């Protein structure tokens, strides 16, 4: 302190004159001021307001008149210096104590229902750490949120708020406003909730429903897998409160995503799926109708309309889910975004996404991190997902010590500016407080929020598993554990909110209803019913390709011309790159029929024509705005300001929306998101483009478990389009093959379409056909690279105005079929190399047929293309891929009996463990040998 006893402080106070303890106190106050100006007294706000951020140590404090009577600088007595320093030291330590409870109080919160984990008290949460005396406990705190309270009162309040049944991590949030809001909401209420009698009874009823349902299943279906919720029943009142509270905030739809555990309970007690239908599925009494299709009961989804206790109608959907636990996350996010867009819900408040995770999967699966990373990106925002981690404290047989390197299963979520609430599932009212906080936070700040619901898993991974083999101590404890329903019932009885007889009556009513539902399920005339394609899906169909007629996809020339003009128009105020100006000039000629269309121009016209016809377009992927190969340029950037301009959004005032967004560097979650979006927007076109086709490897679970089998397993349709750049250009093993063979192996029952297109016009018609035809199946396009600019691979504008999609393109060369000595059938880029060789060698005895659609295999079109040729003429399948890859095995199987009498012979690179060579010169040699074999073998 300055050695000075004047009544008035100097207007400028040199910080170097302060004692070390006073300086430390003032510096701590200054740091508090930077994060929250209102956390310090007005005098300090006034003093600090003139100091630049991070300039504390190099400045003097400019003191206003309010400091004249401020005790720290104007001590009232001779020993004022010592008193002020002691007071400053105390206040500084109190500030540290408060902050440490906010940061680390969760460490000693009472979270584990089994009491098996006991964290040591961090030394900074103990009073002794600060050297507080007994007298200090009675001293009054002068500033901050605890001002006016004694140190003892503040300490007790901090423990009550942050160390009871709720532990909170929120101080990692950089933004002041949400951090302050959370602090105030929690500390003012001591993290408790005042529930009415009716609210308490409803929680008891939902717990009773959950417990009774699980007990009923265990008794009636002994040893049958159900992935019981027993031990985690607080999930049911939590979800019920989320729906009820959300409805009051304006939520009209809720989309749930979860893995197996507790799914049947959620279906029955949250989604309202009739228990008789669940029991019928347990009985497996309808086996004939499910041969070769369907899924296990704990993977199935369900949709329903419910009415809340306040009379609000809410549509609830529980997404289907495969055994790959967390992969439903981006699918749910995509569905939520599509529903919000359908409602024009720009505030993203009307649709709530809820993801229920397992603790081991949440921290262990990379798709979780990818999905969390997407949450604040403009292309994927949904206004905040509600994450609930059903923390069984075990993953199958693996404990946390073997399953994660972090303290919590939820630590991955600290990458977001969102709170993480840890709560003891055996304290239902703490659960109620947490879900209210979470829903209010999401509603206010439109961010994800995470609830870590600590519970246990009574029956092991599944009901046939013996968990005591690997967790004997845990399961000895679990055997003695009473249910959360019993614990809450006893509490309500103790405080006089319910009598024992009333509680028993609730339980009996639930059991009687389940018995009645089981009787109904086993009635001789009961039949399982499936939700038909209704609502937005009415009028669309799946099933066999042949049952859906073709549609016209051509667009009138005048419309193409006009759309083209709009596509190349650049506002006068927009400073386009000079190369873009030249590109737009070339496209203007294409759109007037003066120059042949390249791939990007044809695609833009397909998008423009669909938007003009009120079909929404959404496209995402890595670098799709420009295009990986700089061919698309759908989104332009001002050369001076980087301002974004998309011509496709400025065609007509009444056009449909067009979204084209670069994605994060993710395949897995981005593809899952777009698949989810396609599930709720059948009348538009949703497209995902891989940067290179082989990048689809990283999203194989989405292809295998959702895209290829969703209709067969769950009766769900999707018309998602996937563009996978494919073609051997000498770019090496990782940028040559989109692994065509893998997709063809997944094809069956007309489940999806696989194409390898060779002209811009056919691509144009394929995109329009995907929307205009009511048949809704995923479309995989082996899209080109070198063909994007190959002059031979261009199309006249007239092909868009008069043409149609061609599954097979017969040889356009005017050859004499009777003199043909060999027929080459191929797909994609290699066609142009075969034609070039044929022209160079003047071989008029060779016919070349292009197979544009590989699946469903257009047998009749192939027959038509082969008609007129002698049946003894050899037919060769020519592919760039190695023999064990590409379409050769698929084509050989389908040509086993021959078509029109022709047998198929394969020409390819030799079989290989890797798709392609890494040497450009080696590639050229291989390609030359391949073409030579095609012509002279």
Short mmCIF file of N, CA and C in Angstrom, two decimals, residues 664-783:
data_model
loop_
_atom_site.label_atom_id
_atom_site.label_comp_id
_atom_site.label_asym_id
_atom_site.label_seq_id
_atom_site.Cartn_x
_atom_site.Cartn_y
_atom_site.Cartn_z
N UNK A 664 -17.63 -29.91 -42.92
CA UNK A 664 -16.42 -30.17 -42.13
C UNK A 664 -15.68 -31.35 -42.77
N UNK A 665 -14.46 -31.56 -42.32
CA UNK A 665 -13.65 -32.64 -42.89
C UNK A 665 -14.10 -33.97 -42.28
N UNK A 666 -15.29 -34.35 -42.65
CA UNK A 666 -15.91 -35.56 -42.12
C UNK A 666 -16.69 -36.22 -43.25
N UNK A 667 -16.62 -37.51 -43.34
CA UNK A 667 -17.49 -38.24 -44.25
C UNK A 667 -18.62 -38.91 -43.47
N UNK A 668 -18.25 -39.53 -42.39
CA UNK A 668 -19.17 -40.34 -41.61
C UNK A 668 -20.41 -39.55 -41.14
N UNK A 669 -20.15 -38.50 -40.37
CA UNK A 669 -21.26 -37.74 -39.80
C UNK A 669 -21.99 -36.91 -40.85
N UNK A 670 -21.24 -36.35 -41.79
CA UNK A 670 -21.89 -35.52 -42.81
C UNK A 670 -22.82 -36.38 -43.67
N UNK A 671 -22.37 -37.55 -44.07
CA UNK A 671 -23.24 -38.44 -44.85
C UNK A 671 -24.45 -38.87 -44.01
N UNK A 672 -24.21 -39.19 -42.74
CA UNK A 672 -25.33 -39.56 -41.86
C UNK A 672 -26.34 -38.43 -41.73
N UNK A 673 -25.85 -37.20 -41.62
CA UNK A 673 -26.74 -36.04 -41.52
C UNK A 673 -27.60 -35.91 -42.77
N UNK A 674 -26.97 -36.02 -43.95
CA UNK A 674 -27.73 -35.86 -45.20
C UNK A 674 -28.70 -37.01 -45.40
N UNK A 675 -28.33 -38.20 -44.97
CA UNK A 675 -29.29 -39.32 -45.02
C UNK A 675 -30.50 -38.99 -44.15
N UNK A 676 -30.24 -38.50 -42.94
CA UNK A 676 -31.34 -38.12 -42.06
C UNK A 676 -32.20 -37.03 -42.67
N UNK A 677 -31.56 -36.05 -43.31
CA UNK A 677 -32.31 -34.97 -43.95
C UNK A 677 -33.22 -35.53 -45.04
N UNK A 678 -32.70 -36.48 -45.82
CA UNK A 678 -33.50 -37.04 -46.92
C UNK A 678 -34.73 -37.79 -46.42
N UNK A 679 -34.68 -38.29 -45.19
CA UNK A 679 -35.82 -39.02 -44.64
C UNK A 679 -37.02 -38.11 -44.41
N UNK A 680 -36.77 -36.82 -44.28
CA UNK A 680 -37.86 -35.90 -44.00
C UNK A 680 -38.02 -34.84 -45.08
N UNK A 681 -37.45 -35.10 -46.27
CA UNK A 681 -37.68 -34.19 -47.38
C UNK A 681 -37.73 -34.99 -48.69
N UNK A 682 -38.75 -35.81 -48.86
CA UNK A 682 -38.80 -36.68 -50.05
C UNK A 682 -39.04 -35.94 -51.35
N UNK A 683 -39.66 -34.76 -51.29
CA UNK A 683 -40.01 -34.06 -52.52
C UNK A 683 -38.86 -33.21 -53.07
N UNK A 684 -37.75 -33.15 -52.38
CA UNK A 684 -36.58 -32.41 -52.85
C UNK A 684 -35.46 -33.36 -53.21
N UNK A 685 -34.29 -32.79 -53.40
CA UNK A 685 -33.12 -33.63 -53.68
C UNK A 685 -32.02 -33.27 -52.69
N UNK A 686 -31.51 -34.28 -52.02
CA UNK A 686 -30.45 -34.12 -51.02
C UNK A 686 -29.22 -34.85 -51.55
N UNK A 687 -28.09 -34.15 -51.57
CA UNK A 687 -26.89 -34.68 -52.22
C UNK A 687 -25.70 -34.56 -51.28
N UNK A 688 -24.93 -35.62 -51.22
CA UNK A 688 -23.62 -35.59 -50.56
C UNK A 688 -22.57 -35.94 -51.59
N UNK A 689 -21.53 -35.12 -51.66
CA UNK A 689 -20.43 -35.40 -52.57
C UNK A 689 -19.16 -35.65 -51.78
N UNK A 690 -18.51 -36.77 -52.07
CA UNK A 690 -17.21 -37.05 -51.47
C UNK A 690 -16.14 -36.27 -52.22
N UNK A 691 -15.12 -35.84 -51.50
CA UNK A 691 -14.03 -35.13 -52.17
C UNK A 691 -13.37 -36.05 -53.19
N UNK A 692 -13.10 -37.27 -52.80
CA UNK A 692 -12.72 -38.36 -53.70
C UNK A 692 -13.58 -39.55 -53.32
N UNK A 693 -13.90 -40.37 -54.31
CA UNK A 693 -14.86 -41.45 -54.05
C UNK A 693 -14.44 -42.41 -52.98
N UNK A 694 -13.13 -42.68 -52.89
CA UNK A 694 -12.68 -43.63 -51.88
C UNK A 694 -12.80 -43.09 -50.46
N UNK A 695 -13.06 -41.78 -50.31
CA UNK A 695 -13.30 -41.24 -48.98
C UNK A 695 -14.58 -41.81 -48.37
N UNK A 696 -15.41 -42.39 -49.22
CA UNK A 696 -16.62 -43.03 -48.70
C UNK A 696 -16.28 -44.18 -47.75
N UNK A 697 -15.03 -44.67 -47.83
CA UNK A 697 -14.60 -45.71 -46.88
C UNK A 697 -14.86 -45.29 -45.44
N UNK A 698 -14.66 -44.01 -45.16
CA UNK A 698 -14.80 -43.53 -43.79
C UNK A 698 -16.25 -43.46 -43.34
N UNK A 699 -17.16 -43.67 -44.26
CA UNK A 699 -18.59 -43.62 -43.92
C UNK A 699 -19.26 -44.97 -44.19
N UNK A 700 -18.47 -46.04 -44.16
CA UNK A 700 -19.02 -47.33 -44.58
C UNK A 700 -20.17 -47.80 -43.70
N UNK A 701 -20.13 -47.45 -42.41
CA UNK A 701 -21.24 -47.85 -41.53
C UNK A 701 -22.56 -47.24 -42.01
N UNK A 702 -22.52 -45.98 -42.43
CA UNK A 702 -23.74 -45.32 -42.90
C UNK A 702 -24.26 -46.02 -44.15
N UNK A 703 -23.37 -46.38 -45.07
CA UNK A 703 -23.79 -47.11 -46.27
C UNK A 703 -24.37 -48.47 -45.91
N UNK A 704 -23.65 -49.21 -45.06
CA UNK A 704 -24.05 -50.59 -44.77
C UNK A 704 -25.31 -50.67 -43.92
N UNK A 705 -25.35 -49.86 -42.87
CA UNK A 705 -26.40 -50.02 -41.87
C UNK A 705 -27.64 -49.17 -42.12
N UNK A 706 -27.52 -48.12 -42.90
CA UNK A 706 -28.66 -47.23 -43.13
C UNK A 706 -29.07 -47.19 -44.61
N UNK A 707 -28.16 -46.73 -45.46
CA UNK A 707 -28.54 -46.43 -46.84
C UNK A 707 -28.96 -47.67 -47.61
N UNK A 708 -28.18 -48.73 -47.52
CA UNK A 708 -28.47 -49.92 -48.32
C UNK A 708 -29.58 -50.78 -47.74
N UNK A 709 -29.81 -50.70 -46.43
CA UNK A 709 -30.73 -51.65 -45.80
C UNK A 709 -31.88 -51.02 -45.04
N UNK A 710 -31.99 -49.69 -45.08
CA UNK A 710 -33.03 -49.03 -44.29
C UNK A 710 -34.44 -49.44 -44.67
N UNK A 711 -34.69 -49.62 -45.96
CA UNK A 711 -36.04 -50.03 -46.39
C UNK A 711 -36.32 -51.46 -45.94
N UNK A 712 -35.34 -52.33 -46.08
CA UNK A 712 -35.53 -53.74 -45.75
C UNK A 712 -35.73 -53.94 -44.24
N UNK A 713 -34.96 -53.20 -43.44
CA UNK A 713 -35.01 -53.40 -41.99
C UNK A 713 -36.12 -52.62 -41.33
N UNK A 714 -36.32 -51.37 -41.79
CA UNK A 714 -37.18 -50.45 -41.03
C UNK A 714 -38.32 -49.85 -41.84
N UNK A 715 -38.43 -50.26 -43.13
CA UNK A 715 -39.48 -49.72 -44.01
C UNK A 715 -39.37 -48.21 -44.16
N UNK A 716 -38.14 -47.72 -44.22
CA UNK A 716 -37.92 -46.30 -44.40
C UNK A 716 -37.26 -46.05 -45.76
N UNK A 717 -37.78 -45.05 -46.49
CA UNK A 717 -37.30 -44.73 -47.82
C UNK A 717 -36.40 -43.50 -47.78
N UNK A 718 -35.47 -43.46 -48.70
CA UNK A 718 -34.60 -42.30 -48.87
C UNK A 718 -34.22 -42.20 -50.33
N UNK A 719 -34.13 -40.97 -50.83
CA UNK A 719 -33.69 -40.74 -52.20
C UNK A 719 -32.37 -39.97 -52.21
N UNK A 720 -31.56 -40.16 -51.19
CA UNK A 720 -30.28 -39.47 -51.08
C UNK A 720 -29.40 -39.77 -52.29
N UNK A 721 -28.75 -38.72 -52.81
CA UNK A 721 -27.82 -38.87 -53.92
C UNK A 721 -26.40 -38.74 -53.38
N UNK A 722 -25.54 -39.68 -53.77
CA UNK A 722 -24.14 -39.64 -53.35
C UNK A 722 -23.25 -39.60 -54.57
N UNK A 723 -22.46 -38.56 -54.69
CA UNK A 723 -21.54 -38.38 -55.81
C UNK A 723 -20.15 -38.79 -55.36
N UNK A 724 -19.61 -39.83 -55.98
CA UNK A 724 -18.33 -40.38 -55.57
C UNK A 724 -17.35 -40.33 -56.74
N UNK A 725 -16.48 -39.32 -56.81
CA UNK A 725 -15.53 -39.22 -57.92
C UNK A 725 -14.72 -40.51 -58.10
N UNK A 726 -14.72 -41.00 -59.33
CA UNK A 726 -14.15 -42.32 -59.61
C UNK A 726 -13.51 -42.30 -60.98
N UNK A 727 -12.37 -42.92 -61.13
CA UNK A 727 -11.72 -43.02 -62.43
C UNK A 727 -10.22 -43.07 -62.26
N UNK A 728 -9.57 -43.96 -63.03
CA UNK A 728 -8.13 -44.17 -62.92
C UNK A 728 -7.41 -43.13 -63.77
N UNK A 729 -6.81 -42.15 -63.09
CA UNK A 729 -6.15 -41.03 -63.77
C UNK A 729 -4.66 -40.98 -63.46
N UNK A 730 -4.15 -42.02 -62.79
CA UNK A 730 -2.74 -42.00 -62.41
C UNK A 730 -2.48 -41.26 -61.12
N UNK A 731 -3.52 -41.04 -60.32
CA UNK A 731 -3.38 -40.26 -59.08
C UNK A 731 -3.05 -41.11 -57.87
N UNK A 732 -2.86 -42.41 -58.04
CA UNK A 732 -2.46 -43.25 -56.93
C UNK A 732 -3.59 -44.05 -56.32
N UNK A 733 -3.27 -44.93 -55.37
CA UNK A 733 -4.26 -45.85 -54.80
C UNK A 733 -5.43 -45.17 -54.11
N UNK A 734 -5.18 -44.00 -53.49
CA UNK A 734 -6.23 -43.38 -52.69
C UNK A 734 -7.14 -42.45 -53.47
N UNK A 735 -6.85 -42.18 -54.71
CA UNK A 735 -7.67 -41.23 -55.46
C UNK A 735 -8.05 -41.77 -56.84
N UNK A 736 -8.24 -43.07 -56.91
CA UNK A 736 -8.63 -43.68 -58.19
C UNK A 736 -10.00 -44.33 -58.11
N UNK A 737 -10.19 -45.15 -57.10
CA UNK A 737 -11.38 -46.00 -57.06
C UNK A 737 -12.34 -45.60 -55.94
N UNK A 738 -13.59 -45.43 -56.29
CA UNK A 738 -14.65 -45.22 -55.28
C UNK A 738 -15.18 -46.55 -54.75
N UNK A 739 -14.48 -47.63 -55.11
CA UNK A 739 -14.83 -48.96 -54.63
C UNK A 739 -16.22 -49.38 -55.11
N UNK A 740 -16.39 -49.29 -56.42
CA UNK A 740 -17.66 -49.68 -57.04
C UNK A 740 -18.11 -51.06 -56.60
N UNK A 741 -17.14 -51.97 -56.46
CA UNK A 741 -17.49 -53.36 -56.12
C UNK A 741 -18.21 -53.47 -54.78
N UNK A 742 -17.86 -52.60 -53.83
CA UNK A 742 -18.49 -52.68 -52.51
C UNK A 742 -19.97 -52.31 -52.59
N UNK A 743 -20.27 -51.31 -53.38
CA UNK A 743 -21.66 -50.89 -53.49
C UNK A 743 -22.49 -51.92 -54.24
N UNK A 744 -21.90 -52.52 -55.27
CA UNK A 744 -22.64 -53.55 -56.02
C UNK A 744 -22.89 -54.77 -55.15
N UNK A 745 -21.98 -55.06 -54.23
CA UNK A 745 -22.20 -56.18 -53.31
C UNK A 745 -23.35 -55.90 -52.35
N UNK A 746 -23.62 -54.63 -52.08
CA UNK A 746 -24.71 -54.27 -51.17
C UNK A 746 -26.06 -54.26 -51.88
N UNK A 747 -26.05 -54.35 -53.19
CA UNK A 747 -27.29 -54.21 -53.96
C UNK A 747 -28.10 -55.50 -53.97
N UNK A 748 -29.37 -55.38 -53.65
CA UNK A 748 -30.31 -56.50 -53.72
C UNK A 748 -31.72 -55.93 -53.55
N UNK A 749 -32.67 -56.61 -54.11
CA UNK A 749 -34.08 -56.24 -53.94
C UNK A 749 -34.35 -54.80 -54.37
N UNK A 750 -33.63 -54.33 -55.37
CA UNK A 750 -33.81 -52.96 -55.87
C UNK A 750 -33.69 -51.94 -54.75
N UNK A 751 -32.71 -52.16 -53.85
CA UNK A 751 -32.60 -51.30 -52.67
C UNK A 751 -31.99 -49.94 -52.97
N UNK A 752 -31.19 -49.84 -54.04
CA UNK A 752 -30.61 -48.55 -54.38
C UNK A 752 -30.17 -48.58 -55.84
N UNK A 753 -29.70 -47.45 -56.31
CA UNK A 753 -29.26 -47.34 -57.70
C UNK A 753 -27.77 -47.04 -57.72
N UNK A 754 -27.05 -47.66 -58.67
CA UNK A 754 -25.63 -47.39 -58.85
C UNK A 754 -25.41 -47.05 -60.31
N UNK A 755 -24.82 -45.89 -60.57
CA UNK A 755 -24.61 -45.41 -61.93
C UNK A 755 -23.16 -44.98 -62.12
N UNK A 756 -22.70 -45.13 -63.35
CA UNK A 756 -21.40 -44.61 -63.76
C UNK A 756 -21.64 -43.90 -65.09
N UNK A 757 -21.91 -42.62 -65.02
CA UNK A 757 -22.42 -41.87 -66.17
C UNK A 757 -21.28 -41.31 -67.01
N UNK A 758 -21.57 -41.13 -68.29
CA UNK A 758 -20.50 -40.71 -69.20
C UNK A 758 -20.78 -39.41 -69.93
N UNK A 759 -22.00 -38.83 -69.78
CA UNK A 759 -22.28 -37.56 -70.45
C UNK A 759 -22.97 -36.60 -69.50
N UNK A 760 -22.73 -35.30 -69.66
CA UNK A 760 -23.43 -34.30 -68.85
C UNK A 760 -24.94 -34.40 -69.00
N UNK A 761 -25.41 -34.70 -70.20
CA UNK A 761 -26.86 -34.78 -70.42
C UNK A 761 -27.47 -35.92 -69.62
N UNK A 762 -26.81 -37.06 -69.59
CA UNK A 762 -27.35 -38.19 -68.83
C UNK A 762 -27.34 -37.90 -67.34
N UNK A 763 -26.33 -37.16 -66.88
CA UNK A 763 -26.28 -36.74 -65.49
C UNK A 763 -27.44 -35.80 -65.19
N UNK A 764 -27.70 -34.86 -66.07
CA UNK A 764 -28.83 -33.93 -65.93
C UNK A 764 -30.14 -34.70 -65.78
N UNK A 765 -30.37 -35.65 -66.67
CA UNK A 765 -31.63 -36.41 -66.63
C UNK A 765 -31.68 -37.34 -65.40
N UNK A 766 -30.54 -37.87 -64.99
CA UNK A 766 -30.53 -38.74 -63.81
C UNK A 766 -30.93 -37.97 -62.56
N UNK A 767 -30.43 -36.74 -62.41
CA UNK A 767 -30.79 -35.92 -61.24
C UNK A 767 -32.27 -35.57 -61.26
N UNK A 768 -32.77 -35.18 -62.41
CA UNK A 768 -34.19 -34.81 -62.49
C UNK A 768 -35.09 -36.04 -62.31
N UNK A 769 -34.67 -37.15 -62.85
CA UNK A 769 -35.43 -38.40 -62.69
C UNK A 769 -35.51 -38.80 -61.22
N UNK A 770 -34.45 -38.55 -60.49
CA UNK A 770 -34.42 -38.90 -59.07
C UNK A 770 -35.51 -38.18 -58.29
N UNK A 771 -35.87 -36.98 -58.73
CA UNK A 771 -36.88 -36.18 -58.05
C UNK A 771 -38.26 -36.41 -58.66
N UNK A 772 -38.34 -36.44 -59.97
CA UNK A 772 -39.63 -36.47 -60.66
C UNK A 772 -40.31 -37.84 -60.57
N UNK A 773 -39.54 -38.86 -60.48
CA UNK A 773 -40.11 -40.20 -60.37
C UNK A 773 -40.52 -40.44 -58.92
N UNK A 774 -41.67 -41.01 -58.63
CA UNK A 774 -42.09 -41.21 -57.23
C UNK A 774 -41.35 -42.32 -56.52
N UNK A 775 -40.52 -43.06 -57.23
CA UNK A 775 -39.72 -44.15 -56.65
C UNK A 775 -38.59 -43.54 -55.85
N UNK A 776 -38.54 -43.82 -54.56
CA UNK A 776 -37.56 -43.18 -53.68
C UNK A 776 -36.53 -44.20 -53.20
N UNK A 777 -35.38 -44.19 -53.88
CA UNK A 777 -34.26 -45.07 -53.52
C UNK A 777 -32.97 -44.25 -53.57
N UNK A 778 -31.99 -44.60 -52.73
CA UNK A 778 -30.70 -43.90 -52.79
C UNK A 778 -30.05 -44.07 -54.16
N UNK A 779 -29.30 -43.07 -54.57
CA UNK A 779 -28.61 -43.08 -55.86
C UNK A 779 -27.12 -42.83 -55.64
N UNK A 780 -26.30 -43.77 -56.07
CA UNK A 780 -24.85 -43.63 -55.99
C UNK A 780 -24.31 -43.42 -57.39
N UNK A 781 -23.61 -42.32 -57.58
CA UNK A 781 -23.06 -41.97 -58.89
C UNK A 781 -21.54 -42.01 -58.80
N UNK A 782 -20.95 -42.88 -59.61
CA UNK A 782 -19.49 -42.87 -59.77
C UNK A 782 -19.17 -41.67 -60.66
N UNK A 783 -19.03 -40.52 -60.06
CA UNK A 783 -18.92 -39.29 -60.85
C UNK A 783 -17.50 -39.12 -61.38
#
